[in-house]
Amino acid sequence: MAAYTILVRRIPLLLLFYFSLAEDFNPLDYLRREHTLTKPYQGSGLSVPLWDFVGNTLVTNSHIRLTSDHQSIKGAIWNNVPCIVRNWELHVNFKVHGSGKTLFGDGFAIWYTKDRMQMGNVFGNSDQFVGLAIFLDTYSNHNGPHNHQHPYISAMVNNGSLAYDHDDDGTHTQLAGCEAQFRNKNYDTHVAVRYHNTELKVSMDIDNKNEWKECFTVKGVLLPVGYYFGVSAATGELADNHDIISVKFYELDTDDTNDTPPYTGLPEAKYMEEPRDRVDENKGSYLLGNLSGIKLFFVIILIIIGVCVCGVVGFVVFQKRQENSRKRFY
Ligand SMILES: *[C@@H]1O[C@H](CO)[C@@H](O)[C@H](O)[C@H]1NC(C)=O
Ligand SMILES: [Ca+2]
């Protein structure tokens, strides 16, 4: 800990931009260079300091392209310095775009994992990973109605025992999720992952408003120190450009004293979403959201009839009472 603190110059946030962008902005949060990736990416040579690349990843002056808009490719970037900071926030400026109007995929993922540079089938990274994944899934693999639209952002914590199920879009292993229309925007799109005292919060800035909007918050997430940050993406039958413009890592200024040892156990999520059945969920939200025009019409008619019947019954009862009370007076 001490070695890093001395080695790394803590650079305070000077950019005014972040005063408006960071919702929980605290001037004592520090950008930590050893987990940060910004332009210009290349140092003196062709390599990018602190970050390694696998697969089809391509570095240009303006972005790091994990995949281009071609089928069946994958790529990733991995930070090569393990993270020893306990409370942090990661800001990823990304761009997902392509020629597909209705068919595109598959999306990308942000990782905080024990292993790095492992290629595989989960958005380009290995399945049964150990750590945290934030999926920005652009394609719904599930054929049949979903309870949500895509693109969809979700989180998963794994100790190596769970498998990400593509056919379900990870629904059964997700901690939480939210819909996010971040694709094919002609302005900057950002996602923020905040990990603070075992609380995981994911926010996004995808509406060109320059402010964070909460996607979800999950409590009781245990992540050890010493893992690596990475971003990966994959295309399959469907494709897209998955570009990373920057990754910025902030050490959060917190009240906690460092006298308790940092967590070193396996990643764990105390409150996982119950495995969900989509059909039930559709029923659950039947009255709220999934009504087609015709059904809505009938529901309204039924409500009107209901109100009329209640009114008539009420009126009759009222009249009878009046009669009764009149009778009593006589
Ligand atoms: C790993 O995670 C699974 C599923 O969440 C859990 O059932 C299991 O007990 C965990 N294993 C360890 C060693 O913590
Ligand atoms: Ca998917």
GROMACS .gro file of C-alpha atoms and ligand atoms in nm:
model
  345
    1MET     CA    1   0.000   0.000   0.000
    2ALA     CA    2   0.265   0.244   0.111
    3ALA     CA    3   0.482   0.172  -0.188
    4TYR     CA    4   0.206   0.263  -0.432
    5THR     CA    5   0.104   0.569  -0.240
    6ILE     CA    6   0.456   0.700  -0.261
    7LEU     CA    7   0.520   0.588  -0.616
    8VAL     CA    8   0.205   0.721  -0.766
    9ARG     CA    9   0.156   1.091  -0.780
   10ARG     CA   10  -0.195   1.154  -0.666
   11ILE     CA   11  -0.334   1.397  -0.912
   12PRO     CA   12  -0.631   1.594  -0.786
   13LEU     CA   13  -0.923   1.643  -1.015
   14LEU     CA   14  -0.865   1.964  -1.194
   15LEU     CA   15  -1.099   1.931  -1.484
   16LEU     CA   16  -1.414   2.132  -1.430
   17PHE     CA   17  -1.592   1.883  -1.651
   18TYR     CA   18  -1.589   1.633  -1.370
   19PHE     CA   19  -1.745   1.869  -1.124
   20SER     CA   20  -2.064   1.833  -1.317
   21LEU     CA   21  -2.016   1.476  -1.428
   22ALA     CA   22  -1.937   1.308  -1.097
   23GLU     CA   23  -2.255   1.283  -0.898
   24ASP     CA   24  -2.085   1.202  -0.570
   25PHE     CA   25  -1.800   1.432  -0.642
   26ASN     CA   26  -1.559   1.479  -0.364
   27PRO     CA   27  -1.251   1.694  -0.424
   28LEU     CA   28  -1.054   1.443  -0.220
   29ASP     CA   29  -1.117   1.160  -0.464
   30TYR     CA   30  -0.805   1.097  -0.664
   31LEU     CA   31  -0.749   0.991  -1.018
   32ARG     CA   32  -0.507   0.702  -0.995
   33ARG     CA   33  -0.292   0.687  -1.303
   34GLU     CA   34  -0.194   0.323  -1.267
   35HIS     CA   35  -0.549   0.209  -1.352
   36THR     CA   36  -0.631   0.488  -1.594
   37LEU     CA   37  -0.626   0.486  -1.973
   38THR     CA   38  -0.653   0.816  -2.158
   39LYS     CA   39  -0.542   0.973  -2.482
   40PRO     CA   40  -0.274   0.973  -2.609
   41TYR     CA   41  -0.265   0.600  -2.549
   42GLN     CA   42   0.076   0.520  -2.679
   43GLY     CA   43   0.385   0.610  -2.488
   44SER     CA   44   0.713   0.638  -2.671
   45GLY     CA   45   0.673   0.307  -2.852
   46LEU     CA   46   0.381   0.112  -2.990
   47SER     CA   47   0.281  -0.031  -2.656
   48VAL     CA   48   0.037   0.132  -2.420
   49PRO     CA   49   0.181   0.179  -2.073
   50LEU     CA   50   0.002  -0.014  -1.796
   51TRP     CA   51  -0.242  -0.186  -2.034
   52ASP     CA   52  -0.218  -0.506  -2.237
   53PHE     CA   53  -0.423  -0.613  -2.536
   54VAL     CA   54  -0.557  -0.944  -2.659
   55GLY     CA   55  -0.757  -1.057  -2.960
   56ASN     CA   56  -0.862  -0.816  -3.231
   57THR     CA   57  -0.809  -0.502  -3.025
   58LEU     CA   58  -0.683  -0.212  -3.232
   59VAL     CA   59  -0.534   0.110  -3.095
   60THR     CA   60  -0.587   0.432  -3.288
   61ASN     CA   61  -0.528   0.793  -3.190
   62SER     CA   62  -0.887   0.851  -3.091
   63HIS     CA   63  -1.009   0.521  -2.947
   64ILE     CA   64  -0.931   0.162  -2.862
   65ARG     CA   65  -1.141  -0.063  -3.079
   66LEU     CA   66  -1.210  -0.394  -2.903
   67THR     CA   67  -1.402  -0.523  -3.202
   68SER     CA   68  -1.482  -0.375  -3.537
   69ASP     CA   69  -1.818  -0.418  -3.709
   70HIS     CA   70  -1.733  -0.769  -3.827
   71GLN     CA   71  -1.866  -1.110  -3.731
   72SER     CA   72  -1.714  -1.349  -3.478
   73ILE     CA   73  -1.428  -1.150  -3.334
   74LYS     CA   74  -1.328  -1.054  -2.983
   75GLY     CA   75  -1.084  -0.826  -2.813
   76ALA     CA   76  -0.992  -0.696  -2.471
   77ILE     CA   77  -0.769  -0.454  -2.284
   78TRP     CA   78  -0.633  -0.537  -1.942
   79ASN     CA   79  -0.472  -0.318  -1.684
   80ASN     CA   80  -0.154  -0.488  -1.562
   81VAL     CA   81  -0.142  -0.332  -1.216
   82PRO     CA   82  -0.350  -0.512  -0.950
   83CYS     CA   83  -0.590  -0.283  -0.767
   84ILE     CA   84  -0.513  -0.241  -0.398
   85VAL     CA   85  -0.762   0.039  -0.346
   86ARG     CA   86  -1.069  -0.067  -0.146
   87ASN     CA   87  -1.316   0.203  -0.241
   88TRP     CA   88  -1.311   0.318  -0.597
   89GLU     CA   89  -1.501   0.448  -0.894
   90LEU     CA   90  -1.430   0.359  -1.253
   91HIS     CA   91  -1.550   0.581  -1.539
   92VAL     CA   92  -1.554   0.427  -1.884
   93ASN     CA   93  -1.610   0.649  -2.186
   94PHE     CA   94  -1.721   0.420  -2.467
   95LYS     CA   95  -1.884   0.415  -2.807
   96VAL     CA   96  -2.084   0.125  -2.946
   97HIS     CA   97  -2.183   0.179  -3.307
   98GLY     CA   98  -2.228   0.003  -3.635
   99SER     CA   99  -2.421  -0.031  -3.955
  100GLY     CA  100  -2.685  -0.263  -3.809
  101LYS     CA  101  -3.022  -0.091  -3.767
  102THR     CA  102  -3.208  -0.367  -3.587
  103LEU     CA  103  -2.952  -0.647  -3.568
  104PHE     CA  104  -2.624  -0.583  -3.390
  105GLY     CA  105  -2.425  -0.731  -3.106
  106ASP     CA  106  -2.309  -0.866  -2.882
  107GLY     CA  107  -2.190  -0.590  -2.650
  108PHE     CA  108  -1.902  -0.546  -2.410
  109ALA     CA  109  -1.811  -0.605  -2.047
  110ILE     CA  110  -1.614  -0.429  -1.777
  111TRP     CA  111  -1.422  -0.663  -1.548
  112TYR     CA  112  -1.261  -0.662  -1.207
  113THR     CA  113  -1.122  -1.014  -1.190
  114LYS     CA  114  -0.853  -1.234  -1.046
  115ASP     CA  115  -0.728  -1.345  -1.387
  116ARG     CA  116  -0.656  -1.133  -1.688
  117MET     CA  117  -0.603  -1.182  -2.061
  118GLN     CA  118  -0.816  -1.498  -2.072
  119MET     CA  119  -1.012  -1.513  -2.393
  120GLY     CA  120  -1.348  -1.684  -2.389
  121ASN     CA  121  -1.715  -1.675  -2.467
  122VAL     CA  122  -1.847  -1.419  -2.222
  123PHE     CA  123  -1.818  -1.097  -2.421
  124GLY     CA  124  -1.471  -1.209  -2.521
  125ASN     CA  125  -1.358  -1.305  -2.172
  126SER     CA  126  -1.345  -1.643  -2.003
  127ASP     CA  127  -1.654  -1.795  -1.847
  128GLN     CA  128  -1.645  -1.897  -1.479
  129PHE     CA  129  -1.439  -1.593  -1.401
  130VAL     CA  130  -1.355  -1.494  -1.044
  131GLY     CA  131  -1.462  -1.139  -0.969
  132LEU     CA  132  -1.705  -0.876  -1.091
  133ALA     CA  133  -1.850  -0.826  -1.438
  134ILE     CA  134  -2.059  -0.539  -1.568
  135PHE     CA  135  -2.224  -0.640  -1.895
  136LEU     CA  136  -2.340  -0.389  -2.153
  137ASP     CA  137  -2.539  -0.633  -2.360
  138THR     CA  138  -2.672  -0.499  -2.688
  139TYR     CA  139  -2.833  -0.814  -2.821
  140SER     CA  140  -3.116  -1.012  -2.665
  141ASN     CA  141  -3.026  -1.377  -2.718
  142HIS     CA  142  -3.346  -1.489  -2.556
  143ASN     CA  143  -3.604  -1.567  -2.818
  144GLY     CA  144  -3.932  -1.485  -2.661
  145PRO     CA  145  -4.048  -1.189  -2.460
  146HIS     CA  146  -3.807  -1.038  -2.213
  147ASN     CA  147  -3.913  -0.834  -1.919
  148HIS     CA  148  -3.684  -0.562  -2.043
  149GLN     CA  149  -3.546  -0.415  -2.363
  150HIS     CA  150  -3.192  -0.428  -2.492
  151PRO     CA  151  -2.932  -0.279  -2.471
  152TYR     CA  152  -2.921  -0.380  -2.107
  153ILE     CA  153  -2.663  -0.319  -1.835
  154SER     CA  154  -2.627  -0.580  -1.561
  155ALA     CA  155  -2.382  -0.694  -1.294
  156MET     CA  156  -2.261  -1.040  -1.201
  157VAL     CA  157  -2.032  -1.155  -0.921
  158ASN     CA  158  -1.867  -1.493  -0.956
  159ASN     CA  159  -1.637  -1.708  -0.741
  160GLY     CA  160  -1.562  -1.930  -1.037
  161SER     CA  161  -1.860  -2.161  -0.986
  162LEU     CA  162  -2.122  -1.987  -1.200
  163ALA     CA  163  -2.152  -1.992  -1.576
  164TYR     CA  164  -2.287  -1.697  -1.770
  165ASP     CA  165  -2.580  -1.815  -1.975
  166HIS     CA  166  -2.592  -1.633  -2.308
  167ASP     CA  167  -2.927  -1.783  -2.403
  168ASP     CA  168  -3.075  -1.615  -2.100
  169ASP     CA  169  -2.866  -1.297  -2.137
  170GLY     CA  170  -2.733  -1.380  -1.791
  171THR     CA  171  -3.071  -1.316  -1.634
  172HIS     CA  172  -3.035  -1.597  -1.382
  173THR     CA  173  -2.699  -1.489  -1.251
  174GLN     CA  174  -2.740  -1.114  -1.249
  175LEU     CA  175  -2.737  -0.903  -0.933
  176ALA     CA  176  -2.936  -0.623  -1.091
  177GLY     CA  177  -2.977  -0.451  -1.422
  178CYS     CA  178  -3.128  -0.165  -1.617
  179GLU     CA  179  -3.215  -0.079  -1.973
  180ALA     CA  180  -2.981   0.167  -2.141
  181GLN     CA  181  -3.006   0.294  -2.497
  182PHE     CA  182  -2.640   0.372  -2.543
  183ARG     CA  183  -2.583   0.252  -2.899
  184ASN     CA  184  -2.520   0.464  -3.211
  185LYS     CA  185  -2.509   0.798  -3.032
  186ASN     CA  186  -2.327   1.087  -3.191
  187TYR     CA  187  -2.220   1.222  -2.851
  188ASP     CA  188  -2.009   1.076  -2.572
  189THR     CA  189  -2.151   0.789  -2.368
  190HIS     CA  190  -2.019   0.693  -2.024
  191VAL     CA  191  -2.075   0.429  -1.761
  192ALA     CA  192  -1.958   0.454  -1.400
  193VAL     CA  193  -1.897   0.165  -1.161
  194ARG     CA  194  -1.868   0.269  -0.800
  195TYR     CA  195  -1.761   0.029  -0.528
  196HIS     CA  196  -1.783   0.176  -0.182
  197ASN     CA  197  -1.807  -0.011   0.149
  198THR     CA  198  -1.942  -0.327  -0.020
  199GLU     CA  199  -2.201  -0.125  -0.212
  200LEU     CA  200  -2.191  -0.153  -0.589
  201LYS     CA  201  -2.350   0.126  -0.787
  202VAL     CA  202  -2.365   0.149  -1.163
  203SER     CA  203  -2.459   0.478  -1.329
  204MET     CA  204  -2.465   0.599  -1.684
  205ASP     CA  205  -2.439   0.921  -1.877
  206ILE     CA  206  -2.584   0.833  -2.216
  207ASP     CA  207  -2.836   1.110  -2.286
  208ASN     CA  208  -2.587   1.386  -2.358
  209LYS     CA  209  -2.689   1.562  -2.035
  210ASN     CA  210  -2.348   1.549  -1.876
  211GLU     CA  211  -2.485   1.400  -1.557
  212TRP     CA  212  -2.495   1.055  -1.403
  213LYS     CA  213  -2.819   0.864  -1.389
  214GLU     CA  214  -2.837   0.564  -1.160
  215CYS     CA  215  -2.876   0.228  -1.324
  216PHE     CA  216  -2.878   0.019  -1.005
  217THR     CA  217  -2.728  -0.014  -0.660
  218VAL     CA  218  -2.657  -0.347  -0.490
  219LYS     CA  219  -2.549  -0.381  -0.131
  220GLY     CA  220  -2.348  -0.664   0.022
  221VAL     CA  221  -2.098  -0.714  -0.258
  222LEU     CA  222  -1.765  -0.846  -0.134
  223LEU     CA  223  -1.472  -0.794  -0.366
  224PRO     CA  224  -1.115  -0.857  -0.260
  225VAL     CA  225  -0.826  -0.627  -0.337
  226GLY     CA  226  -0.556  -0.737  -0.577
  227TYR     CA  227  -0.769  -0.807  -0.886
  228TYR     CA  228  -0.737  -0.655  -1.232
  229PHE     CA  229  -0.951  -0.421  -1.439
  230GLY     CA  230  -1.028  -0.506  -1.798
  231VAL     CA  231  -1.275  -0.434  -2.075
  232SER     CA  232  -1.366  -0.690  -2.340
  233ALA     CA  233  -1.608  -0.719  -2.629
  234ALA     CA  234  -1.723  -0.978  -2.879
  235THR     CA  235  -1.925  -1.008  -3.194
  236GLY     CA  236  -2.095  -1.324  -3.316
  237GLU     CA  237  -2.332  -1.359  -3.604
  238LEU     CA  238  -2.411  -0.997  -3.532
  239ALA     CA  239  -2.150  -0.727  -3.507
  240ASP     CA  240  -2.073  -0.375  -3.391
  241ASN     CA  241  -1.776  -0.150  -3.329
  242HIS     CA  242  -1.700  -0.157  -2.958
  243ASP     CA  243  -1.473   0.138  -2.881
  244ILE     CA  244  -1.322   0.248  -2.553
  245ILE     CA  245  -1.221   0.613  -2.542
  246SER     CA  246  -1.103   0.627  -2.182
  247VAL     CA  247  -1.098   0.445  -1.852
  248LYS     CA  248  -1.055   0.661  -1.545
  249PHE     CA  249  -1.002   0.521  -1.200
  250TYR     CA  250  -1.069   0.723  -0.886
  251GLU     CA  251  -0.972   0.629  -0.536
  252LEU     CA  252  -1.261   0.740  -0.317
  253ASP     CA  253  -1.188   0.947  -0.014
  254THR     CA  254  -1.363   0.768   0.270
  255ASP     CA  255  -1.388   0.794   0.644
  256ASP     CA  256  -1.283   0.437   0.705
  257THR     CA  257  -0.953   0.403   0.873
  258ASN     CA  258  -0.723   0.147   0.725
  259ASP     CA  259  -0.674  -0.045   1.047
  260THR     CA  260  -0.898  -0.332   0.938
  261PRO     CA  261  -0.725  -0.559   0.689
  262PRO     CA  262  -0.871  -0.545   0.338
  263TYR     CA  263  -1.102  -0.825   0.225
  264THR     CA  264  -0.908  -1.106   0.063
  265GLY     CA  265  -1.173  -1.380   0.040
  266LEU     CA  266  -1.361  -1.493  -0.268
  267PRO     CA  267  -1.598  -1.252  -0.444
  268GLU     CA  268  -1.944  -1.282  -0.300
  269ALA     CA  269  -2.281  -1.113  -0.347
  270LYS     CA  270  -2.502  -1.140  -0.041
  271TYR     CA  271  -2.818  -1.033  -0.216
  272MET     CA  272  -2.853  -1.194  -0.554
  273GLU     CA  273  -3.170  -1.134  -0.749
  274GLU     CA  274  -3.399  -1.434  -0.723
  275PRO     CA  275  -3.374  -1.648  -1.034
  276ARG     CA  276  -3.653  -1.507  -1.240
  277ASP     CA  277  -3.912  -1.652  -1.465
  278ARG     CA  278  -3.988  -1.419  -1.748
  279VAL     CA  279  -4.341  -1.541  -1.801
  280ASP     CA  280  -4.432  -1.472  -1.440
  281GLU     CA  281  -4.272  -1.136  -1.463
  282ASN     CA  282  -4.473  -1.047  -1.765
  283LYS     CA  283  -4.784  -1.142  -1.572
  284GLY     CA  284  -4.665  -0.937  -1.280
  285SER     CA  285  -4.632  -0.626  -1.489
  286TYR     CA  286  -4.939  -0.703  -1.695
  287LEU     CA  287  -5.144  -0.413  -1.569
  288LEU     CA  288  -4.851  -0.179  -1.558
  289GLY     CA  289  -4.676  -0.191  -1.884
  290ASN     CA  290  -4.744  -0.468  -2.125
  291LEU     CA  291  -5.093  -0.377  -2.239
  292SER     CA  292  -5.152  -0.347  -2.606
  293GLY     CA  293  -5.394  -0.080  -2.726
  294ILE     CA  294  -5.691  -0.316  -2.754
  295LYS     CA  295  -5.636  -0.467  -2.412
  296LEU     CA  296  -5.594  -0.123  -2.261
  297PHE     CA  297  -5.924  -0.019  -2.422
  298PHE     CA  298  -6.107  -0.313  -2.263
  299VAL     CA  299  -5.946  -0.252  -1.926
  300ILE     CA  300  -6.063   0.110  -1.937
  301ILE     CA  301  -6.415   0.005  -2.044
  302LEU     CA  302  -6.420  -0.244  -1.755
  303ILE     CA  303  -6.309   0.022  -1.511
  304ILE     CA  304  -6.579   0.261  -1.639
  305ILE     CA  305  -6.845  -0.011  -1.610
  306GLY     CA  306  -6.715  -0.091  -1.261
  307VAL     CA  307  -6.737   0.272  -1.156
  308CYS     CA  308  -7.093   0.301  -1.300
  309VAL     CA  309  -7.208  -0.017  -1.120
  310CYS     CA  310  -7.060   0.107  -0.794
  311GLY     CA  311  -7.228   0.444  -0.846
  312VAL     CA  312  -7.570   0.288  -0.914
  313VAL     CA  313  -7.541   0.045  -0.622
  314GLY     CA  314  -7.426   0.328  -0.397
  315PHE     CA  315  -7.716   0.547  -0.510
  316VAL     CA  316  -7.974   0.271  -0.450
  317VAL     CA  317  -7.832   0.195  -0.106
  318PHE     CA  318  -7.834   0.566  -0.024
  319GLN     CA  319  -8.199   0.599  -0.133
  320LYS     CA  320  -8.302   0.295   0.072
  321ARG     CA  321  -8.131   0.441   0.379
  322GLN     CA  322  -8.304   0.773   0.323
  323GLU     CA  323  -8.636   0.593   0.294
  324ASN     CA  324  -8.559   0.392   0.606
  325SER     CA  325  -8.464   0.698   0.805
  326ARG     CA  326  -8.773   0.879   0.680
  327LYS     CA  327  -8.982   0.581   0.783
  328ARG     CA  328  -8.826   0.595   1.130
  329PHE     CA  329  -8.928   0.958   1.166
  330TYR     CA  330  -9.286   0.887   1.086
  331LIG     C1  331  -1.943  -1.986  -0.480
  331LIG     O1  332  -2.066  -1.930  -0.526
  331LIG     C2  333  -2.172  -2.022  -0.524
  331LIG     C3  334  -2.290  -1.955  -0.594
  331LIG     O2  335  -2.309  -1.823  -0.553
  331LIG     C4  336  -2.201  -2.062  -0.382
  331LIG     O3  337  -2.310  -2.153  -0.378
  331LIG     C5  338  -2.076  -2.127  -0.323
  331LIG     O4  339  -2.097  -2.156  -0.186
  331LIG     C6  340  -1.955  -2.036  -0.337
  331LIG     N1  341  -1.835  -2.107  -0.301
  331LIG     C7  342  -1.747  -2.060  -0.210
  331LIG     C8  343  -1.628  -2.145  -0.186
  331LIG     O5  344  -1.764  -1.955  -0.153
  332CA      CA  345  -2.703  -1.094  -2.505
   0.00000   0.00000   0.00000
